[in-house]
């Protein structure tokens, strides 16, 4: 329970209807999209502006009470679960588009703004904001920035970090800082903007962001390549990149994922295929047509059973929408879906797919794989049931081995979902003890009292890395 | 101390919820949030607890013993419109509709209604809706009240002021009740015009048959014209939807059993409904009776045969010619002659989200020669009527309706069509409230098509 004095001070700042500790508010802010993780906060607050955020932080810093920023709670790493209690701060009321600057091609927004709403807004103005996480119809830009989210277009257009050029943020002590600006170049000191992107709410609360916009592509085409062998599909991915083509989208779905996605979307996808690739290219008409023709050739030479090009933009959009539902659709198989975010160099994607399947077999668990193959970013997803503890243990062991394989192939434990709670024990595998120390130093400089999203990124104890010898 | 007392008081309800809530469905929700943008109450408030994911989390918290089913919990369960827009939005196929019904069932079992509400609920759920004769009597009573000019007296004398505002407004838009239902007016058997494609049984509905009898008659006309033999099984009764959505599970099941018996004997290929709210529950009789093995086969037989009238016409019927220059009504005809008539459509939530039918009505509207169908913004969003929601939650229903009417205005159509009596009344209410009565009319899609049918 929160000290009554703290609650009184916060209520004074926010007003009683935006400061809630009834059971209903607490329960509905105890989770996010992460499976098997729930922990009740002590208070839920809804600030309206930067000033309130700053006042709140001063109070909490004084009493050393944890503060967890929250967008729409769709992250998959436990990022908004208040594992050490404290106050959840929901950013939804700060959801305005403050400006779209047509001369500089930038937009300035508040963090609680919905990603898709923003994206549609700038598209209507003839501009383009490429980052498009599959959760974009729900997620907030603040959440995207804090997680440095990627999306289906990451391959060609990069991820959130490539579009954030300025921030306003509130530090743990309540100070408000501004970083970057409407500038395409800026080397005045450390790049704090980029440091805050992907900081998972552990360094500061973002209260405003300036985003870079680009002119939209004039033309696009979407195709579907179907394979009776997983490995052929994965090799096609590396071959396309090797041939010096960067499609806008290059997504991979295995058979199990394909089936559940079609159960949901009812598109008549080729359910008998072992794997499919969804490929989109955009740009000017001539080069799009040329790339699509060359990619079709590559697909065929890598044994694709069939290649088809979407007849209309509408059909293409349906395909991409269906792809976005993949993760949730997998819950049709079994109630608990545990998804990982392994990312390897793109040339290693086929090896990674084989490793995942080998490991799934070894531990006798079902792992379905889909993901942003063109980025080398796969989402091996275990379908299981929380109530089956034995299987959950096997799933955990399988994932530890998948992380190990990822690192062995030169990859990382998370490509876009963040470390949060769930990957904290593995972070040291990727960055090493010295890497952890420097990150802890940064954290301490920003937040000496450790009130911002405590328990995230840094584990109490790192997992021991078991290197599996195979031979 | 107070907490312990609460716990003891809420123990029976907690147990009941644990017994009724389907734990598999609760676990199947993996909290991805895909349903959030589809939910009208979440859109309206932006509060997690007002979203499908939030409500499921609350149910699960009660089930897991993290939270007590206190008054706020109950309130939240009642805040849900039951529009079920969250179901087609959910890639994991979580059966939210079942969960909310289970929760309401448990709550209803333990509820201490105020005496007045108890009386109304009892009369409605246990006497009127369960009994076709009483339903008819009520229709006649209503008709008498309307015909005898009592309505005028009541409205004029301020008698109506004794009722809450929303009920008063509702009273004004109620259509005149008919003394005789469809079967009594035109008989129970109607042969197909031309070659017979299949035999269908009309589910006439209780409110439909009292307040919208003409729509039932028009449905029969459309069906025979499209090549169907139509029978109207006499022993049918209320579908049970209002019961199921209001936590009267046993009432709903008993009505379902009686309907299955009535239709089973009719020797038919399809069961057709012209009210999305009724049709939806009819397609779920198999689920409703899942605890009763002796009914499994028949309930499945029944549920599989149910189709909405639009779907039946589009999927199995012969194409009917609809065009503008028939059954002229003056004002309408002039407009139509000038070719400027625009129509728009408000989806019935249960037709769209449970029966998953949204294309068929649109296809039919586009087939009408000489009228232009315009899609209004958020036509797939609940209008706030949602069964008796506009009576139990007038504030939220009002907000939702106001927003809906903004989109209706923007569509700038002369006809606003719907596929469900509840939605139709709500749209009429909206038109009345906004003073749009001289510009547009809310009409059941069947009536509109019938008016434009070429014989
Ligand atoms: C079905 C599904 C598909 C997904 N697909 C993708 C995908 O394709 N690519 C991808 O990268 N991710 C994906 N995700 C993960 C997730 O949606 C993203 O991480 C998203 O950016 C989270 O946004 P949110 O608004 O829900 O943030 P939340 O989950 O609410 O918060 C995420 C993190 O940001 C912090 N935070 C939120 N707002 C602020 C703020 N204003 N200041 C500081 N910190 C803040 C929180 O403390 C938390 O650590 C997916 C998730 C789901 C459920
Ligand atoms: S879309 Fe389905 S699984 Fe996702 S939160 Fe909503 S109900 Fe749960
Ligand atoms: S039924 Fe409608 S109101 Fe209720 S949770 Fe689902 S979408 Fe929201």
JSON list of N, CA and C and ligand atoms in Angstrom, two decimals, chain B residues 39-41 52 55 80-86 96, ligand 3:
[
{"chain": "B", "resi": 39, "resn": "UNK", "atom": "N", "xyz": [-13.42, -1.99, -29.58]},
{"chain": "B", "resi": 39, "resn": "UNK", "atom": "CA", "xyz": [-14.40, -1.90, -28.48]},
{"chain": "B", "resi": 39, "resn": "UNK", "atom": "C", "xyz": [-14.94, -0.48, -28.30]},
{"chain": "B", "resi": 40, "resn": "UNK", "atom": "N", "xyz": [-16.25, -0.30, -28.42]},
{"chain": "B", "resi": 40, "resn": "UNK", "atom": "CA", "xyz": [-16.83, 1.05, -28.28]},
{"chain": "B", "resi": 40, "resn": "UNK", "atom": "C", "xyz": [-16.63, 1.65, -26.90]},
{"chain": "B", "resi": 41, "resn": "UNK", "atom": "N", "xyz": [-16.71, 0.85, -25.84]},
{"chain": "B", "resi": 41, "resn": "UNK", "atom": "CA", "xyz": [-16.58, 1.47, -24.51]},
{"chain": "B", "resi": 41, "resn": "UNK", "atom": "C", "xyz": [-15.13, 1.88, -24.25]},
{"chain": "B", "resi": 52, "resn": "UNK", "atom": "N", "xyz": [-12.20, -5.07, -23.70]},
{"chain": "B", "resi": 52, "resn": "UNK", "atom": "CA", "xyz": [-12.39, -6.52, -23.59]},
{"chain": "B", "resi": 52, "resn": "UNK", "atom": "C", "xyz": [-11.23, -7.19, -22.84]},
{"chain": "B", "resi": 55, "resn": "UNK", "atom": "N", "xyz": [-11.71, -6.44, -19.20]},
{"chain": "B", "resi": 55, "resn": "UNK", "atom": "CA", "xyz": [-12.81, -7.17, -18.56]},
{"chain": "B", "resi": 55, "resn": "UNK", "atom": "C", "xyz": [-12.45, -8.63, -18.37]},
{"chain": "B", "resi": 80, "resn": "UNK", "atom": "N", "xyz": [-20.33, -3.30, -20.34]},
{"chain": "B", "resi": 80, "resn": "UNK", "atom": "CA", "xyz": [-20.07, -3.90, -21.66]},
{"chain": "B", "resi": 80, "resn": "UNK", "atom": "C", "xyz": [-21.37, -3.92, -22.46]},
{"chain": "B", "resi": 81, "resn": "UNK", "atom": "N", "xyz": [-21.29, -3.49, -23.70]},
{"chain": "B", "resi": 81, "resn": "UNK", "atom": "CA", "xyz": [-22.47, -3.44, -24.56]},
{"chain": "B", "resi": 81, "resn": "UNK", "atom": "C", "xyz": [-22.93, -4.83, -24.99]},
{"chain": "B", "resi": 82, "resn": "UNK", "atom": "N", "xyz": [-22.03, -5.79, -24.89]},
{"chain": "B", "resi": 82, "resn": "UNK", "atom": "CA", "xyz": [-22.35, -7.10, -25.44]},
{"chain": "B", "resi": 82, "resn": "UNK", "atom": "C", "xyz": [-22.42, -7.09, -26.95]},
{"chain": "B", "resi": 83, "resn": "UNK", "atom": "N", "xyz": [-21.78, -6.10, -27.58]},
{"chain": "B", "resi": 83, "resn": "UNK", "atom": "CA", "xyz": [-21.86, -5.99, -29.05]},
{"chain": "B", "resi": 83, "resn": "UNK", "atom": "C", "xyz": [-20.98, -7.02, -29.72]},
{"chain": "B", "resi": 84, "resn": "UNK", "atom": "N", "xyz": [-20.02, -7.52, -29.01]},
{"chain": "B", "resi": 84, "resn": "UNK", "atom": "CA", "xyz": [-19.14, -8.61, -29.44]},
{"chain": "B", "resi": 84, "resn": "UNK", "atom": "C", "xyz": [-18.24, -8.25, -30.62]},
{"chain": "B", "resi": 85, "resn": "UNK", "atom": "N", "xyz": [-18.00, -6.95, -30.79]},
{"chain": "B", "resi": 85, "resn": "UNK", "atom": "CA", "xyz": [-17.06, -6.53, -31.83]},
{"chain": "B", "resi": 85, "resn": "UNK", "atom": "C", "xyz": [-15.67, -7.05, -31.51]},
{"chain": "B", "resi": 86, "resn": "UNK", "atom": "N", "xyz": [-15.43, -7.37, -30.23]},
{"chain": "B", "resi": 86, "resn": "UNK", "atom": "CA", "xyz": [-14.11, -7.87, -29.86]},
{"chain": "B", "resi": 86, "resn": "UNK", "atom": "C", "xyz": [-13.86, -9.28, -30.38]},
{"chain": "B", "resi": 96, "resn": "UNK", "atom": "N", "xyz": [-15.38, -14.21, -26.13]},
{"chain": "B", "resi": 96, "resn": "UNK", "atom": "CA", "xyz": [-15.73, -13.20, -25.14]},
{"chain": "B", "resi": 96, "resn": "UNK", "atom": "C", "xyz": [-17.23, -13.24, -24.80]},
{"chain": "C", "resi": 3, "resn": "LIG", "atom": "S1", "xyz": [-18.79, -6.88, -26.36]},
{"chain": "C", "resi": 3, "resn": "LIG", "atom": "FE1", "xyz": [-18.50, -4.83, -27.28]},
{"chain": "C", "resi": 3, "resn": "LIG", "atom": "S2", "xyz": [-18.50, -3.45, -25.50]},
{"chain": "C", "resi": 3, "resn": "LIG", "atom": "FE2", "xyz": [-18.24, -5.51, -24.68]},
{"chain": "C", "resi": 3, "resn": "LIG", "atom": "S3", "xyz": [-16.03, -5.74, -24.53]},
{"chain": "C", "resi": 3, "resn": "LIG", "atom": "FE3", "xyz": [-16.59, -6.58, -26.52]},
{"chain": "C", "resi": 3, "resn": "LIG", "atom": "S4", "xyz": [-16.35, -4.87, -27.95]},
{"chain": "C", "resi": 3, "resn": "LIG", "atom": "FE4", "xyz": [-16.38, -3.99, -25.87]}
]
